[in-house]
PDB file of C-alpha atoms in Angstrom:
ATOM      1  CA  MET A   1     -13.229   8.591  15.421  1.00  0.00           C
ATOM      2  CA  SER A   2     -10.179   9.377  17.520  1.00  0.00           C
ATOM      3  CA  ARG A   3      -6.894   9.817  15.726  1.00  0.00           C
ATOM      4  CA  LEU A   4      -3.311   9.266  16.730  1.00  0.00           C
ATOM      5  CA  ASN A   5      -1.072  12.227  16.163  1.00  0.00           C
ATOM      6  CA  VAL A   6       2.588  12.116  15.253  1.00  0.00           C
ATOM      7  CA  PRO A   7       4.459  14.213  17.815  1.00  0.00           C
ATOM      8  CA  PHE A   8       6.920  16.812  16.615  1.00  0.00           C
ATOM      9  CA  PRO A   9      10.552  15.636  17.002  1.00  0.00           C
ATOM     10  CA  GLY A  10      11.164  17.949  19.968  1.00  0.00           C
ATOM     11  CA  ASP A  11       8.015  16.728  21.730  1.00  0.00           C
ATOM     12  CA  VAL A  12       8.940  13.050  22.065  1.00  0.00           C
ATOM     13  CA  PRO A  13       9.804  11.661  25.512  1.00  0.00           C
ATOM     14  CA  ASP A  14      13.406  11.536  26.651  1.00  0.00           C
ATOM     15  CA  GLY A  15      15.432   8.657  25.288  1.00  0.00           C
ATOM     16  CA  VAL A  16      13.554   8.075  22.034  1.00  0.00           C
ATOM     17  CA  GLU A  17      15.191  10.731  19.838  1.00  0.00           C
ATOM     18  CA  GLY A  18      18.202   8.481  19.294  1.00  0.00           C
ATOM     19  CA  ILE A  19      15.962   5.585  18.289  1.00  0.00           C
ATOM     20  CA  LEU A  20      14.112   7.802  15.814  1.00  0.00           C
ATOM     21  CA  ASP A  21      17.460   9.030  14.454  1.00  0.00           C
ATOM     22  CA  ASN A  22      18.434   5.393  13.794  1.00  0.00           C
ATOM     23  CA  VAL A  23      15.098   4.721  12.082  1.00  0.00           C
ATOM     24  CA  GLY A  24      15.575   7.837   9.965  1.00  0.00           C
ATOM     25  CA  ALA A  25      19.061   6.713   8.976  1.00  0.00           C
ATOM     26  CA  GLN A  26      17.737   3.290   7.985  1.00  0.00           C
ATOM     27  CA  PHE A  27      14.768   4.504   5.914  1.00  0.00           C
ATOM     28  CA  GLY A  28      15.962   7.948   4.853  1.00  0.00           C
ATOM     29  CA  PHE A  29      13.057   9.437   6.858  1.00  0.00           C
ATOM     30  CA  VAL A  30      11.058   8.572   9.963  1.00  0.00           C
ATOM     31  CA  PRO A  31       7.813   6.836   8.935  1.00  0.00           C
ATOM     32  CA  ASN A  32       4.749   8.159  10.770  1.00  0.00           C
ATOM     33  CA  MET A  33       4.237   4.785  12.435  1.00  0.00           C
ATOM     34  CA  PHE A  34       7.520   5.110  14.319  1.00  0.00           C
ATOM     35  CA  GLY A  35       6.892   8.772  15.081  1.00  0.00           C
ATOM     36  CA  THR A  36       3.517   7.905  16.577  1.00  0.00           C
ATOM     37  CA  LEU A  37       4.924   4.987  18.575  1.00  0.00           C
ATOM     38  CA  ALA A  38       7.573   7.365  19.937  1.00  0.00           C
ATOM     39  CA  SER A  39       4.949   9.106  22.061  1.00  0.00           C
ATOM     40  CA  ASN A  40       5.160   6.068  24.352  1.00  0.00           C
ATOM     41  CA  PRO A  41       8.712   4.731  24.837  1.00  0.00           C
ATOM     42  CA  THR A  42       7.485   1.287  25.919  1.00  0.00           C
ATOM     43  CA  VAL A  43       5.364   0.881  22.802  1.00  0.00           C
ATOM     44  CA  LEU A  44       8.234   2.122  20.624  1.00  0.00           C
ATOM     45  CA  ASP A  45      10.525  -0.446  22.268  1.00  0.00           C
ATOM     46  CA  VAL A  46       8.023  -3.226  21.523  1.00  0.00           C
ATOM     47  CA  GLY A  47       7.763  -2.078  17.895  1.00  0.00           C
ATOM     48  CA  MET A  48      11.527  -1.932  17.481  1.00  0.00           C
ATOM     49  CA  THR A  49      11.923  -5.367  19.089  1.00  0.00           C
ATOM     50  CA  LEU A  50       9.343  -6.793  16.684  1.00  0.00           C
ATOM     51  CA  GLN A  51      11.143  -5.208  13.718  1.00  0.00           C
ATOM     52  CA  GLY A  52      14.447  -6.661  14.892  1.00  0.00           C
ATOM     53  CA  THR A  53      12.987 -10.115  15.404  1.00  0.00           C
ATOM     54  CA  LEU A  54      11.325 -10.126  11.981  1.00  0.00           C
ATOM     55  CA  SER A  55      14.590  -9.080  10.363  1.00  0.00           C
ATOM     56  CA  ARG A  56      16.225 -12.216  11.756  1.00  0.00           C
ATOM     57  CA  VAL A  57      13.376 -14.493  10.630  1.00  0.00           C
ATOM     58  CA  LEU A  58      12.487 -13.078   7.195  1.00  0.00           C
ATOM     59  CA  ASP A  59      14.803 -11.514   4.635  1.00  0.00           C
ATOM     60  CA  ALA A  60      14.192  -7.891   3.624  1.00  0.00           C
ATOM     61  CA  LYS A  61      12.588  -8.681   0.264  1.00  0.00           C
ATOM     62  CA  THR A  62      10.112 -11.049   1.904  1.00  0.00           C
ATOM     63  CA  ARG A  63       9.216  -8.432   4.528  1.00  0.00           C
ATOM     64  CA  HIS A  64       8.786  -5.818   1.788  1.00  0.00           C
ATOM     65  CA  THR A  65       6.677  -8.227  -0.265  1.00  0.00           C
ATOM     66  CA  ILE A  66       4.338  -8.790   2.686  1.00  0.00           C
ATOM     67  CA  ALA A  67       4.052  -5.066   3.381  1.00  0.00           C
ATOM     68  CA  LEU A  68       3.320  -4.274  -0.267  1.00  0.00           C
ATOM     69  CA  ALA A  69       0.769  -7.080  -0.635  1.00  0.00           C
ATOM     70  CA  VAL A  70      -1.133  -6.054   2.492  1.00  0.00           C
ATOM     71  CA  SER A  71      -0.952  -2.321   1.750  1.00  0.00           C
ATOM     72  CA  GLN A  72      -2.393  -2.974  -1.706  1.00  0.00           C
ATOM     73  CA  ALA A  73      -5.105  -5.241  -0.321  1.00  0.00           C
ATOM     74  CA  ASN A  74      -6.232  -2.749   2.306  1.00  0.00           C
ATOM     75  CA  GLY A  75      -6.083   0.219  -0.056  1.00  0.00           C
ATOM     76  CA  CYS A  76      -3.900   2.385   2.172  1.00  0.00           C
ATOM     77  CA  ASP A  77      -2.304   4.842  -0.239  1.00  0.00           C
ATOM     78  CA  TYR A  78       0.062   6.272   2.398  1.00  0.00           C
ATOM     79  CA  ARG A  79       1.468   2.895   3.406  1.00  0.00           C
ATOM     80  CA  LEU A  80       1.574   1.712  -0.200  1.00  0.00           C
ATOM     81  CA  ALA A  81       3.614   4.761  -1.201  1.00  0.00           C
ATOM     82  CA  MET A  82       5.930   4.404   1.792  1.00  0.00           C
ATOM     83  CA  HIS A  83       6.494   0.667   1.274  1.00  0.00           C
ATOM     84  CA  THR A  84       6.984   1.146  -2.463  1.00  0.00           C
ATOM     85  CA  TYR A  85       9.691   3.735  -1.781  1.00  0.00           C
ATOM     86  CA  VAL A  86      11.416   1.702   0.944  1.00  0.00           C
ATOM     87  CA  SER A  87      11.249  -1.487  -1.160  1.00  0.00           C
ATOM     88  CA  SER A  88      12.883   0.130  -4.188  1.00  0.00           C
ATOM     89  CA  GLU A  89      16.265   1.789  -3.657  1.00  0.00           C
ATOM     90  CA  PRO A  90      16.925   0.903  -0.013  1.00  0.00           C
ATOM     91  CA  GLY A  91      15.157  -2.474  -0.262  1.00  0.00           C
ATOM     92  CA  GLY A  92      16.738  -3.633  -3.516  1.00  0.00           C
ATOM     93  CA  MET A  93      13.498  -4.602  -5.257  1.00  0.00           C
ATOM     94  CA  SER A  94      12.957  -3.850  -8.928  1.00  0.00           C
ATOM     95  CA  SER A  95       9.788  -2.151 -10.138  1.00  0.00           C
ATOM     96  CA  ASP A  96       8.657  -5.519 -11.532  1.00  0.00           C
ATOM     97  CA  ASP A  97       9.211  -7.149  -8.104  1.00  0.00           C
ATOM     98  CA  ILE A  98       7.202  -4.353  -6.476  1.00  0.00           C
ATOM     99  CA  ASP A  99       4.345  -4.682  -8.973  1.00  0.00           C
ATOM    100  CA  LEU A 100       4.197  -8.437  -8.410  1.00  0.00           C
ATOM    101  CA  ALA A 101       4.265  -8.028  -4.632  1.00  0.00           C
ATOM    102  CA  ARG A 102       1.401  -5.525  -4.774  1.00  0.00           C
ATOM    103  CA  ALA A 103      -0.549  -8.108  -6.796  1.00  0.00           C
ATOM    104  CA  GLY A 104       0.155 -10.749  -4.135  1.00  0.00           C
ATOM    105  CA  SER A 105       2.821 -12.559  -6.119  1.00  0.00           C
ATOM    106  CA  SER A 106       6.560 -12.785  -6.821  1.00  0.00           C
ATOM    107  CA  ILE A 107       8.962 -14.446  -9.234  1.00  0.00           C
ATOM    108  CA  ASP A 108      10.218 -16.332  -6.180  1.00  0.00           C
ATOM    109  CA  PRO A 109       7.689 -19.127  -5.409  1.00  0.00           C
ATOM    110  CA  LYS A 110       8.142 -18.844  -1.621  1.00  0.00           C
ATOM    111  CA  ARG A 111       7.654 -15.082  -1.673  1.00  0.00           C
ATOM    112  CA  ALA A 112       4.606 -15.500  -3.911  1.00  0.00           C
ATOM    113  CA  ALA A 113       3.094 -17.923  -1.390  1.00  0.00           C
ATOM    114  CA  VAL A 114       3.835 -15.542   1.491  1.00  0.00           C
ATOM    115  CA  ALA A 115       2.260 -12.602  -0.396  1.00  0.00           C
ATOM    116  CA  ARG A 116      -0.893 -14.594  -1.181  1.00  0.00           C
ATOM    117  CA  PHE A 117      -1.110 -15.818   2.411  1.00  0.00           C
ATOM    118  CA  ALA A 118      -0.676 -12.283   3.813  1.00  0.00           C
ATOM    119  CA  GLN A 119      -3.464 -10.977   1.593  1.00  0.00           C
ATOM    120  CA  GLN A 120      -5.728 -13.893   2.583  1.00  0.00           C
ATOM    121  CA  VAL A 121      -5.096 -13.243   6.266  1.00  0.00           C
ATOM    122  CA  TRP A 122      -5.902  -9.563   5.795  1.00  0.00           C
ATOM    123  CA  ARG A 123      -9.117 -10.341   3.904  1.00  0.00           C
ATOM    124  CA  ALA A 124     -10.214 -12.850   6.562  1.00  0.00           C
ATOM    125  CA  ALA A 125      -9.503 -10.313   9.323  1.00  0.00           C
ATOM    126  CA  VAL A 126     -11.724  -7.626   7.819  1.00  0.00           C
ATOM    127  CA  ARG A 127     -14.738  -9.890   7.192  1.00  0.00           C
TER     128      ARG A 127
END
């Protein structure tokens, strides 16, 4: 199986260091996903555009709830740890909110529906 490698900060193409600096300022670190996307500036631009668009469509807690629900469903410990961290302090979610999101639920009925739907989509995709 081929693997994608995260380039070292000095090895990224010209013009993406500033973008990664902004990501690092937002999250407190640069998640591996963004570091990997940085190896191709066009792909990084697409990823950043998608992030920006989602931030205008869904509030942060809903986005975090989706990420937590899917990360729990697919059993990815790295992503689960990263989304748990980002959802807490910077994301404003309580530990109870995070636990519910990981279980595919929320105290907010709309977020609970979104979490369940995201997990169902993931399960259907892997069948």
